[in-house]
PDB file of C-alpha atoms in Angstrom:
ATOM      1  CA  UNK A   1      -8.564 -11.369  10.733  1.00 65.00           C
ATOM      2  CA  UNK A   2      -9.037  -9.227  14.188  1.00 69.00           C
ATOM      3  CA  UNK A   3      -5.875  -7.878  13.354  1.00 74.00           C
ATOM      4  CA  UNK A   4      -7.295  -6.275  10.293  1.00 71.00           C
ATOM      5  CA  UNK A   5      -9.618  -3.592  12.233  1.00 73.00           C
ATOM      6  CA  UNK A   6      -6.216  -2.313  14.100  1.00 76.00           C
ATOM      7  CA  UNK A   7      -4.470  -2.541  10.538  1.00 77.00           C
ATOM      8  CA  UNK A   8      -7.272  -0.212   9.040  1.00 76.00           C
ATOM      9  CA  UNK A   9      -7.903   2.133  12.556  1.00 77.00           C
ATOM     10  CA  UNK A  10      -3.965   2.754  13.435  1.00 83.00           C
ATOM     11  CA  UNK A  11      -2.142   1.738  10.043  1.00 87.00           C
ATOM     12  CA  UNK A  12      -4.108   3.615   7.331  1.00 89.00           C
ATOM     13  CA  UNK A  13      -6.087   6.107   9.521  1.00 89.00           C
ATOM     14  CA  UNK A  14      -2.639   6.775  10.997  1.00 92.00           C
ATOM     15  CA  UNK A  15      -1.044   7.329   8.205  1.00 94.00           C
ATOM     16  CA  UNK A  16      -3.751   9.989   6.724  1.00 95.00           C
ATOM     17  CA  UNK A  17      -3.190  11.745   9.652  1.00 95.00           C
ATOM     18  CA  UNK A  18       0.784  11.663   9.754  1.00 96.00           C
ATOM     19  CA  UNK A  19       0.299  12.360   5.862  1.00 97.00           C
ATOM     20  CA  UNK A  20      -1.853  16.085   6.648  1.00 97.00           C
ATOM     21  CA  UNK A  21       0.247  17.001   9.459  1.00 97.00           C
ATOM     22  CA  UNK A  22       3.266  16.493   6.704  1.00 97.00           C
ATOM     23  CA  UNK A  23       1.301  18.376   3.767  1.00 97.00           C
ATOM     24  CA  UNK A  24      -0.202  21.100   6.450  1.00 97.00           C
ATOM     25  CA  UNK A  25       3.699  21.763   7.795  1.00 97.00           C
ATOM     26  CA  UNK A  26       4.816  21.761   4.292  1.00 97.00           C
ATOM     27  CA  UNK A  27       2.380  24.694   3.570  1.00 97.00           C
ATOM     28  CA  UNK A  28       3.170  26.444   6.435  1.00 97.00           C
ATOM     29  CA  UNK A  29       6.789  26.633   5.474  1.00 97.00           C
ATOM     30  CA  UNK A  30       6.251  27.631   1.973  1.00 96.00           C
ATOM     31  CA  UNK A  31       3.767  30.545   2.651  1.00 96.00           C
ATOM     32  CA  UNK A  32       6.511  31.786   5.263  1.00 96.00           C
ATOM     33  CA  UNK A  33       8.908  31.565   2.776  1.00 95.00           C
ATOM     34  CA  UNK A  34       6.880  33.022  -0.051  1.00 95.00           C
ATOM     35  CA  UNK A  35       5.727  35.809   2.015  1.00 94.00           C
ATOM     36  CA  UNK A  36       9.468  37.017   3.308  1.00 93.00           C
ATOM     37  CA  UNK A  37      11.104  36.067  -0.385  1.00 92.00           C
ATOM     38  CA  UNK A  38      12.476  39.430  -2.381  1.00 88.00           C
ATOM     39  CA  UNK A  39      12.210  38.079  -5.913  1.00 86.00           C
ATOM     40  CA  UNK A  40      14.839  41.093  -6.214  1.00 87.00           C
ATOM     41  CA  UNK A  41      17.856  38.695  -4.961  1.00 89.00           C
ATOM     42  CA  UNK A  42      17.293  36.183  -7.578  1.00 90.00           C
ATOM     43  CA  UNK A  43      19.483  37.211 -11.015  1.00 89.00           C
ATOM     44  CA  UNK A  44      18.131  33.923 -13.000  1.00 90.00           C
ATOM     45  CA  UNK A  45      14.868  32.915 -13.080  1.00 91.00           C
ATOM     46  CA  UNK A  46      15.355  29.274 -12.726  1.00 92.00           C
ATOM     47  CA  UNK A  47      16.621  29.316  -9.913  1.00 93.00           C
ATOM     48  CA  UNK A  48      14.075  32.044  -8.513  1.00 93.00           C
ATOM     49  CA  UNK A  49      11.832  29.024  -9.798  1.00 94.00           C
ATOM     50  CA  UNK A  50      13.460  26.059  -8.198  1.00 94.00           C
ATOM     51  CA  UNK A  51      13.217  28.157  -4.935  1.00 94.00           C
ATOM     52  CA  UNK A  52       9.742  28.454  -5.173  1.00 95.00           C
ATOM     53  CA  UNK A  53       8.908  25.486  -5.909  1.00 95.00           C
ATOM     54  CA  UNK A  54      10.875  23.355  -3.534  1.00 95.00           C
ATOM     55  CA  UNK A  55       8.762  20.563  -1.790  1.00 95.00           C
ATOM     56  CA  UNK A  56       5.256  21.465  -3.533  1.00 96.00           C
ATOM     57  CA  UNK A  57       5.645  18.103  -5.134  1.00 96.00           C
ATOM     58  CA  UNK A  58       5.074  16.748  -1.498  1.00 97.00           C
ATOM     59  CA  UNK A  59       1.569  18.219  -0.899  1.00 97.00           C
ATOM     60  CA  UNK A  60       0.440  17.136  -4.131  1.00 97.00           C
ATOM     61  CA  UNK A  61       1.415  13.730  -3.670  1.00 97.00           C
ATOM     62  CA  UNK A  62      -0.262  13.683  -0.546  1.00 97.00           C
ATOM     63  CA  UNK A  63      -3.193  15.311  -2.404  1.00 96.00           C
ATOM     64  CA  UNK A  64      -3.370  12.871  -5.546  1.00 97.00           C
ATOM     65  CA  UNK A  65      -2.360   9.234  -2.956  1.00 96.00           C
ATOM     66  CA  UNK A  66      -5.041  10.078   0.611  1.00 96.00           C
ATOM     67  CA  UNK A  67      -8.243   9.258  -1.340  1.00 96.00           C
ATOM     68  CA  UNK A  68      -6.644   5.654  -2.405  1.00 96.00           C
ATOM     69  CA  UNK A  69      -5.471   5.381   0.742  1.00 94.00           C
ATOM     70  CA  UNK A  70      -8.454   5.950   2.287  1.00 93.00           C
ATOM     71  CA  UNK A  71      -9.531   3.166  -0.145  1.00 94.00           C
ATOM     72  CA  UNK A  72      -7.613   0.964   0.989  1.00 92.00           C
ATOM     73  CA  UNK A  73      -8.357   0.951   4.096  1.00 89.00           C
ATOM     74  CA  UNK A  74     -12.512   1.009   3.291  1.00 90.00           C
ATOM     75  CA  UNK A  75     -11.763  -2.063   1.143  1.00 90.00           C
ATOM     76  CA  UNK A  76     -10.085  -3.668   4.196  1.00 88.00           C
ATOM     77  CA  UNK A  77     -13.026  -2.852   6.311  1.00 86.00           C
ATOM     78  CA  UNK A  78     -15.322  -4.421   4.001  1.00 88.00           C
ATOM     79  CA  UNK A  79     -12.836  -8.062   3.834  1.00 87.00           C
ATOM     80  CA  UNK A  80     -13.458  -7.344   7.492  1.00 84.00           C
ATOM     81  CA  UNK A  81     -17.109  -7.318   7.806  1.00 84.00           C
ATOM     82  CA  UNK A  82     -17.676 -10.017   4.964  1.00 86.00           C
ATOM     83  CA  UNK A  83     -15.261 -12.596   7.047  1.00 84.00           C
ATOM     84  CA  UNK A  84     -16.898 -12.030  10.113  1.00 82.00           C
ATOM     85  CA  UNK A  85     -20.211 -12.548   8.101  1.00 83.00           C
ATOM     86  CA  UNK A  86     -19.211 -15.631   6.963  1.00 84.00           C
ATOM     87  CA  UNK A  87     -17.513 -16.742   9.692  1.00 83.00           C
ATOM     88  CA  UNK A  88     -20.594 -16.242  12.323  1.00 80.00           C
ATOM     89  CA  UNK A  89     -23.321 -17.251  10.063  1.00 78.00           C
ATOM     90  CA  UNK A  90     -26.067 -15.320  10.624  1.00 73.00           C
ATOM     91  CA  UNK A  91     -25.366 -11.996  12.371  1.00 73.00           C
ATOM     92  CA  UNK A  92     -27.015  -9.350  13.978  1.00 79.00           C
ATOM     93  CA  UNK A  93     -27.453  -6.104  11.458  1.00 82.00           C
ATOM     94  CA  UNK A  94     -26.141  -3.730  14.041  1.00 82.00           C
ATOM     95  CA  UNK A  95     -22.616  -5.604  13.912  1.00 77.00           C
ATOM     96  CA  UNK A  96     -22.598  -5.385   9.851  1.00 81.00           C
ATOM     97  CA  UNK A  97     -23.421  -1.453  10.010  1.00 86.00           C
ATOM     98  CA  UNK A  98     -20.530  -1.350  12.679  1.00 81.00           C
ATOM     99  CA  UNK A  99     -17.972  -2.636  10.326  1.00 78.00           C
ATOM    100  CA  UNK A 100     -19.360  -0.959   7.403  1.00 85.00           C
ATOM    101  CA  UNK A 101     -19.151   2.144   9.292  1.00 86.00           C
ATOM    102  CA  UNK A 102     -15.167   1.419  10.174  1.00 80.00           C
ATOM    103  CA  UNK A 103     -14.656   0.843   6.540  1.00 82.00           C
ATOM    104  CA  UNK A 104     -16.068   4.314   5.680  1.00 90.00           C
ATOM    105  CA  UNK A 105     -14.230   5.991   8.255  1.00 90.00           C
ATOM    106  CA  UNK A 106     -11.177   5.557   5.767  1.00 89.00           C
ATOM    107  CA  UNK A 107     -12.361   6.496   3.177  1.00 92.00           C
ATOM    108  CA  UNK A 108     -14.060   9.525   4.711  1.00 94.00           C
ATOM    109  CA  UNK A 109     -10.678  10.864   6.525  1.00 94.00           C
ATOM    110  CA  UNK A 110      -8.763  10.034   3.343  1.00 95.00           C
ATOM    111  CA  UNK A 111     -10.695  12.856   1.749  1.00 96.00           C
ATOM    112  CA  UNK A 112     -10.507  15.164   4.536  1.00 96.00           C
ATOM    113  CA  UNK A 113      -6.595  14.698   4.500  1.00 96.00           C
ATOM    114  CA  UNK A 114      -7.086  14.945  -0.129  1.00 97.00           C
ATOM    115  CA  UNK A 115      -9.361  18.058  -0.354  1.00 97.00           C
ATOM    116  CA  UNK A 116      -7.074  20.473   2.261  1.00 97.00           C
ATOM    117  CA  UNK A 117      -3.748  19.312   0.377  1.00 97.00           C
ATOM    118  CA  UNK A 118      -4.911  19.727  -3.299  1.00 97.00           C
ATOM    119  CA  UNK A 119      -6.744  23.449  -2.204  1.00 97.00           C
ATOM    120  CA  UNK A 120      -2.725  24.541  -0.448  1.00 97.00           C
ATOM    121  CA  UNK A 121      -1.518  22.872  -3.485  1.00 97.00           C
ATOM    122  CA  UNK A 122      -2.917  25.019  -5.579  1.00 97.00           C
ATOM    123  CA  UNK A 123      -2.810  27.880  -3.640  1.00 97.00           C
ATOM    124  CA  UNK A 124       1.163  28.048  -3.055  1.00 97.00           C
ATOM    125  CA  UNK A 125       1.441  27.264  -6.907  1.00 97.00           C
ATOM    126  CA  UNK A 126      -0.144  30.206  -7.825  1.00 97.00           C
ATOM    127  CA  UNK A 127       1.289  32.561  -4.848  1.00 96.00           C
ATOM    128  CA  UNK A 128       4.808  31.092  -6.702  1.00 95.00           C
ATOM    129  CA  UNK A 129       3.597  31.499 -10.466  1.00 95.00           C
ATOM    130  CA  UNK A 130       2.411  35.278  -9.204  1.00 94.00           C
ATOM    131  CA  UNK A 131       6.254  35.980  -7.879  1.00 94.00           C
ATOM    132  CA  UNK A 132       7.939  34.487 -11.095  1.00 93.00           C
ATOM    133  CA  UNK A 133       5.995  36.989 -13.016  1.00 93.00           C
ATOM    134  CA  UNK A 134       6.706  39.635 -10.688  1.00 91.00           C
ATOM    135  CA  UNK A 135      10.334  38.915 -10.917  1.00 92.00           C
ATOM    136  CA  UNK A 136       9.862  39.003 -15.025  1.00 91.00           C
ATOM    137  CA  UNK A 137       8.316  42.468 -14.630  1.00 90.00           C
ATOM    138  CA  UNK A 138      11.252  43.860 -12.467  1.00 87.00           C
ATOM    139  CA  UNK A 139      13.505  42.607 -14.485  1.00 85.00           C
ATOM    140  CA  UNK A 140      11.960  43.538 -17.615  1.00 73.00           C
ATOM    141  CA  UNK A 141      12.890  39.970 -19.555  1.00 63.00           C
ATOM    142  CA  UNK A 142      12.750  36.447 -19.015  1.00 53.00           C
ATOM    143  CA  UNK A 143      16.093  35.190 -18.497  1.00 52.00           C
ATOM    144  CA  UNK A 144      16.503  31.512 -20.069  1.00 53.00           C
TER     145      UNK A 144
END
């Protein structure tokens, strides 16, 4: 079960962190692309749309998927602590706050990776919604 603790500190902590590099270069892209876009080019609003849009799925599936993952890996942490537990008999109650504390750790980074995704989530979906209807208003109609 020892390989559990490297399963939880370099598989699921790793992954949060590969996961907000992914949503925070995502965001990064779109904002440069929202904020050099002339809605003017576009003739149909679908596909002004489809352009805007483009990858924002990603960040909120990043944003909806780190707290479970952070989960996971506090759940892990926890089989963890309660094997060692029962495998050592009685143990000292600085070891079982050690392993609690690992377990935590997940969940803890899981929501620093959620809460940063769902806010640039949000944020680039409205900075989009605000250029669709400033494309409507140029254009004077909503093309179908």
């Amino acid at each position: 079960m020892e390989w559990l603790k490297e399963a939880v500190d370099y598989g699921i902590i790793g992954l949060l962190i590969v996961m907000s590099f992914i949503a925070v270069a995502i965001a990064v892209e779109r904002f440069l692309i929202y904020r050099n876009i002339g809605t003017e080019e576009f003739t149909d609003k679908k596909v002004l749309k489809l352009r805007l849009t483009e990858k924002l799925h990603i960040i909120a599936t990043i944003g909806s998927n780190a707290p479970y993952i952070g989960l996971l890996g506090t759940v892990l942490g926890i089989m963890l602590t309660f094997y060692t537990m029962g495998k050592e008999g009685f143990m000292d109650t600085n070891k079982i706050m050690v392993g609690l504390a690992l377990a935590l750790k997940a969940t803890a980074i899981g929501l620093l990776v959620a809460i940063p995704s769902v806010v640039l989530y949000n944020f680039l979906l409205r900075k989009a919604r605000v250029l669709i209807t400033e494309w409507e208003i140029g254009n004077g109609r909503e093309r179908i």
